[in-house]
Amino acid sequence: MPAVKTAISVDRELFEAMEELASRRKVSRSRLFAEAAQELVRKDRNQRLLEQINATCGEGPDEEEKAFMRRATALAAERLRREEEAAGAPPW
């Protein structure tokens, strides 16, 4: 996709922080701002999707679903513990 140039105004403190971050990451300041914008758009899309899912599914899991999730979590934890023991992993 072709790039579009834009100008933005930011506080000097933010500019300097982004300048330092770009230098550490060895990317251009432009690339860093573009990545930040992409991340903000991604988070916004995910939040809107979550809101749509929640609106469709109601208030959340009912008691039966909660009980199932607790059992599934306990079984998964037990399986992981057994696999770690079998592999000789420390017990923490």
JSON list of C-alpha atoms in Angstrom, two decimals:
[
{"chain": "A", "resi": 1, "resn": "MET", "atom": "CA", "xyz": [0.00, 0.00, 0.00]},
{"chain": "A", "resi": 2, "resn": "PRO", "atom": "CA", "xyz": [1.45, 3.39, -0.89]},
{"chain": "A", "resi": 3, "resn": "ALA", "atom": "CA", "xyz": [2.47, 5.61, 2.01]},
{"chain": "A", "resi": 4, "resn": "VAL", "atom": "CA", "xyz": [0.71, 8.89, 2.71]},
{"chain": "A", "resi": 5, "resn": "LYS", "atom": "CA", "xyz": [2.61, 11.72, 4.33]},
{"chain": "A", "resi": 6, "resn": "THR", "atom": "CA", "xyz": [1.03, 13.60, 7.19]},
{"chain": "A", "resi": 7, "resn": "ALA", "atom": "CA", "xyz": [2.13, 16.13, 9.75]},
{"chain": "A", "resi": 8, "resn": "ILE", "atom": "CA", "xyz": [1.28, 15.83, 13.42]},
{"chain": "A", "resi": 9, "resn": "SER", "atom": "CA", "xyz": [1.93, 17.97, 16.47]},
{"chain": "A", "resi": 10, "resn": "VAL", "atom": "CA", "xyz": [3.01, 16.33, 19.71]},
{"chain": "A", "resi": 11, "resn": "ASP", "atom": "CA", "xyz": [4.34, 17.59, 23.02]},
{"chain": "A", "resi": 12, "resn": "ARG", "atom": "CA", "xyz": [8.11, 17.96, 23.09]},
{"chain": "A", "resi": 13, "resn": "GLU", "atom": "CA", "xyz": [8.37, 15.35, 25.86]},
{"chain": "A", "resi": 14, "resn": "LEU", "atom": "CA", "xyz": [6.56, 12.76, 23.73]},
{"chain": "A", "resi": 15, "resn": "PHE", "atom": "CA", "xyz": [8.62, 13.70, 20.68]},
{"chain": "A", "resi": 16, "resn": "GLU", "atom": "CA", "xyz": [11.87, 13.23, 22.59]},
{"chain": "A", "resi": 17, "resn": "ALA", "atom": "CA", "xyz": [10.71, 9.91, 24.04]},
{"chain": "A", "resi": 18, "resn": "MET", "atom": "CA", "xyz": [9.74, 8.65, 20.57]},
{"chain": "A", "resi": 19, "resn": "GLU", "atom": "CA", "xyz": [13.04, 9.93, 19.14]},
{"chain": "A", "resi": 20, "resn": "GLU", "atom": "CA", "xyz": [14.97, 8.00, 21.79]},
{"chain": "A", "resi": 21, "resn": "LEU", "atom": "CA", "xyz": [12.85, 4.88, 21.26]},
{"chain": "A", "resi": 22, "resn": "ALA", "atom": "CA", "xyz": [13.31, 5.02, 17.50]},
{"chain": "A", "resi": 23, "resn": "SER", "atom": "CA", "xyz": [17.05, 5.30, 18.00]},
{"chain": "A", "resi": 24, "resn": "ARG", "atom": "CA", "xyz": [17.14, 2.30, 20.35]},
{"chain": "A", "resi": 25, "resn": "ARG", "atom": "CA", "xyz": [15.00, 0.22, 18.00]},
{"chain": "A", "resi": 26, "resn": "LYS", "atom": "CA", "xyz": [17.03, 1.40, 15.00]},
{"chain": "A", "resi": 27, "resn": "VAL", "atom": "CA", "xyz": [13.96, 2.46, 13.04]},
{"chain": "A", "resi": 28, "resn": "SER", "atom": "CA", "xyz": [12.96, 5.81, 11.64]},
{"chain": "A", "resi": 29, "resn": "ARG", "atom": "CA", "xyz": [10.80, 8.11, 13.69]},
{"chain": "A", "resi": 30, "resn": "SER", "atom": "CA", "xyz": [8.22, 7.88, 10.92]},
{"chain": "A", "resi": 31, "resn": "ARG", "atom": "CA", "xyz": [8.18, 4.08, 11.17]},
{"chain": "A", "resi": 32, "resn": "LEU", "atom": "CA", "xyz": [7.82, 4.23, 14.93]},
{"chain": "A", "resi": 33, "resn": "PHE", "atom": "CA", "xyz": [4.82, 6.56, 14.76]},
{"chain": "A", "resi": 34, "resn": "ALA", "atom": "CA", "xyz": [3.29, 4.36, 12.06]},
{"chain": "A", "resi": 35, "resn": "GLU", "atom": "CA", "xyz": [3.72, 1.26, 14.26]},
{"chain": "A", "resi": 36, "resn": "ALA", "atom": "CA", "xyz": [2.17, 3.10, 17.21]},
{"chain": "A", "resi": 37, "resn": "ALA", "atom": "CA", "xyz": [-0.80, 4.12, 15.07]},
{"chain": "A", "resi": 38, "resn": "GLN", "atom": "CA", "xyz": [-1.21, 0.54, 13.79]},
{"chain": "A", "resi": 39, "resn": "GLU", "atom": "CA", "xyz": [-1.22, -0.76, 17.36]},
{"chain": "A", "resi": 40, "resn": "LEU", "atom": "CA", "xyz": [-3.84, 1.79, 18.42]},
{"chain": "A", "resi": 41, "resn": "VAL", "atom": "CA", "xyz": [-6.07, 0.84, 15.47]},
{"chain": "A", "resi": 42, "resn": "ARG", "atom": "CA", "xyz": [-5.61, -2.87, 16.25]},
{"chain": "A", "resi": 43, "resn": "LYS", "atom": "CA", "xyz": [-6.56, -2.35, 19.91]},
{"chain": "A", "resi": 44, "resn": "ASP", "atom": "CA", "xyz": [-9.60, -0.30, 18.94]},
{"chain": "A", "resi": 45, "resn": "ARG", "atom": "CA", "xyz": [-10.79, -2.99, 16.49]},
{"chain": "A", "resi": 46, "resn": "ASN", "atom": "CA", "xyz": [-10.30, -5.68, 19.13]},
{"chain": "A", "resi": 47, "resn": "GLN", "atom": "CA", "xyz": [-12.21, -3.64, 21.71]},
{"chain": "A", "resi": 48, "resn": "ARG", "atom": "CA", "xyz": [-15.11, -3.07, 19.32]},
{"chain": "A", "resi": 49, "resn": "LEU", "atom": "CA", "xyz": [-15.17, -6.77, 18.44]},
{"chain": "A", "resi": 50, "resn": "LEU", "atom": "CA", "xyz": [-15.20, -7.70, 22.12]},
{"chain": "A", "resi": 51, "resn": "GLU", "atom": "CA", "xyz": [-18.08, -5.29, 22.71]},
{"chain": "A", "resi": 52, "resn": "GLN", "atom": "CA", "xyz": [-20.01, -6.87, 19.82]},
{"chain": "A", "resi": 53, "resn": "ILE", "atom": "CA", "xyz": [-19.35, -10.36, 21.17]},
{"chain": "A", "resi": 54, "resn": "ASN", "atom": "CA", "xyz": [-20.42, -9.34, 24.67]},
{"chain": "A", "resi": 55, "resn": "ALA", "atom": "CA", "xyz": [-23.58, -7.70, 23.32]},
{"chain": "A", "resi": 56, "resn": "THR", "atom": "CA", "xyz": [-24.41, -10.88, 21.42]},
{"chain": "A", "resi": 57, "resn": "CYS", "atom": "CA", "xyz": [-23.58, -13.27, 24.25]},
{"chain": "A", "resi": 58, "resn": "GLY", "atom": "CA", "xyz": [-25.22, -11.28, 27.01]},
{"chain": "A", "resi": 59, "resn": "GLU", "atom": "CA", "xyz": [-23.80, -10.61, 30.40]},
{"chain": "A", "resi": 60, "resn": "GLY", "atom": "CA", "xyz": [-21.33, -13.47, 30.40]},
{"chain": "A", "resi": 61, "resn": "PRO", "atom": "CA", "xyz": [-21.25, -17.12, 31.36]},
{"chain": "A", "resi": 62, "resn": "ASP", "atom": "CA", "xyz": [-24.04, -18.60, 33.46]},
{"chain": "A", "resi": 63, "resn": "GLU", "atom": "CA", "xyz": [-23.35, -20.76, 36.51]},
{"chain": "A", "resi": 64, "resn": "GLU", "atom": "CA", "xyz": [-23.16, -23.98, 34.47]},
{"chain": "A", "resi": 65, "resn": "GLU", "atom": "CA", "xyz": [-20.61, -22.43, 32.11]},
{"chain": "A", "resi": 66, "resn": "LYS", "atom": "CA", "xyz": [-18.60, -21.10, 35.06]},
{"chain": "A", "resi": 67, "resn": "ALA", "atom": "CA", "xyz": [-18.54, -24.56, 36.64]},
{"chain": "A", "resi": 68, "resn": "PHE", "atom": "CA", "xyz": [-17.40, -26.08, 33.35]},
{"chain": "A", "resi": 69, "resn": "MET", "atom": "CA", "xyz": [-14.61, -23.48, 33.04]},
{"chain": "A", "resi": 70, "resn": "ARG", "atom": "CA", "xyz": [-13.45, -24.20, 36.60]},
{"chain": "A", "resi": 71, "resn": "ARG", "atom": "CA", "xyz": [-13.34, -27.95, 35.89]},
{"chain": "A", "resi": 72, "resn": "ALA", "atom": "CA", "xyz": [-11.54, -27.43, 32.58]},
{"chain": "A", "resi": 73, "resn": "THR", "atom": "CA", "xyz": [-9.00, -25.12, 34.21]},
{"chain": "A", "resi": 74, "resn": "ALA", "atom": "CA", "xyz": [-8.36, -27.61, 37.01]},
{"chain": "A", "resi": 75, "resn": "LEU", "atom": "CA", "xyz": [-7.93, -30.48, 34.54]},
{"chain": "A", "resi": 76, "resn": "ALA", "atom": "CA", "xyz": [-5.57, -28.43, 32.37]},
{"chain": "A", "resi": 77, "resn": "ALA", "atom": "CA", "xyz": [-3.51, -27.43, 35.42]},
{"chain": "A", "resi": 78, "resn": "GLU", "atom": "CA", "xyz": [-3.29, -31.04, 36.56]},
{"chain": "A", "resi": 79, "resn": "ARG", "atom": "CA", "xyz": [-2.23, -32.21, 33.11]},
{"chain": "A", "resi": 80, "resn": "LEU", "atom": "CA", "xyz": [0.43, -29.51, 32.93]},
{"chain": "A", "resi": 81, "resn": "ARG", "atom": "CA", "xyz": [1.69, -30.48, 36.40]},
{"chain": "A", "resi": 82, "resn": "ARG", "atom": "CA", "xyz": [1.96, -34.14, 35.35]},
{"chain": "A", "resi": 83, "resn": "GLU", "atom": "CA", "xyz": [3.76, -33.26, 32.12]},
{"chain": "A", "resi": 84, "resn": "GLU", "atom": "CA", "xyz": [6.22, -31.07, 34.00]},
{"chain": "A", "resi": 85, "resn": "GLU", "atom": "CA", "xyz": [6.85, -33.83, 36.55]},
{"chain": "A", "resi": 86, "resn": "ALA", "atom": "CA", "xyz": [7.43, -36.32, 33.75]},
{"chain": "A", "resi": 87, "resn": "ALA", "atom": "CA", "xyz": [9.88, -33.94, 32.12]},
{"chain": "A", "resi": 88, "resn": "GLY", "atom": "CA", "xyz": [11.73, -33.44, 35.40]},
{"chain": "A", "resi": 89, "resn": "ALA", "atom": "CA", "xyz": [10.79, -29.78, 35.71]},
{"chain": "A", "resi": 90, "resn": "PRO", "atom": "CA", "xyz": [11.06, -28.13, 39.13]},
{"chain": "A", "resi": 91, "resn": "PRO", "atom": "CA", "xyz": [7.73, -28.19, 41.01]},
{"chain": "A", "resi": 92, "resn": "TRP", "atom": "CA", "xyz": [7.01, -24.44, 40.91]}
]
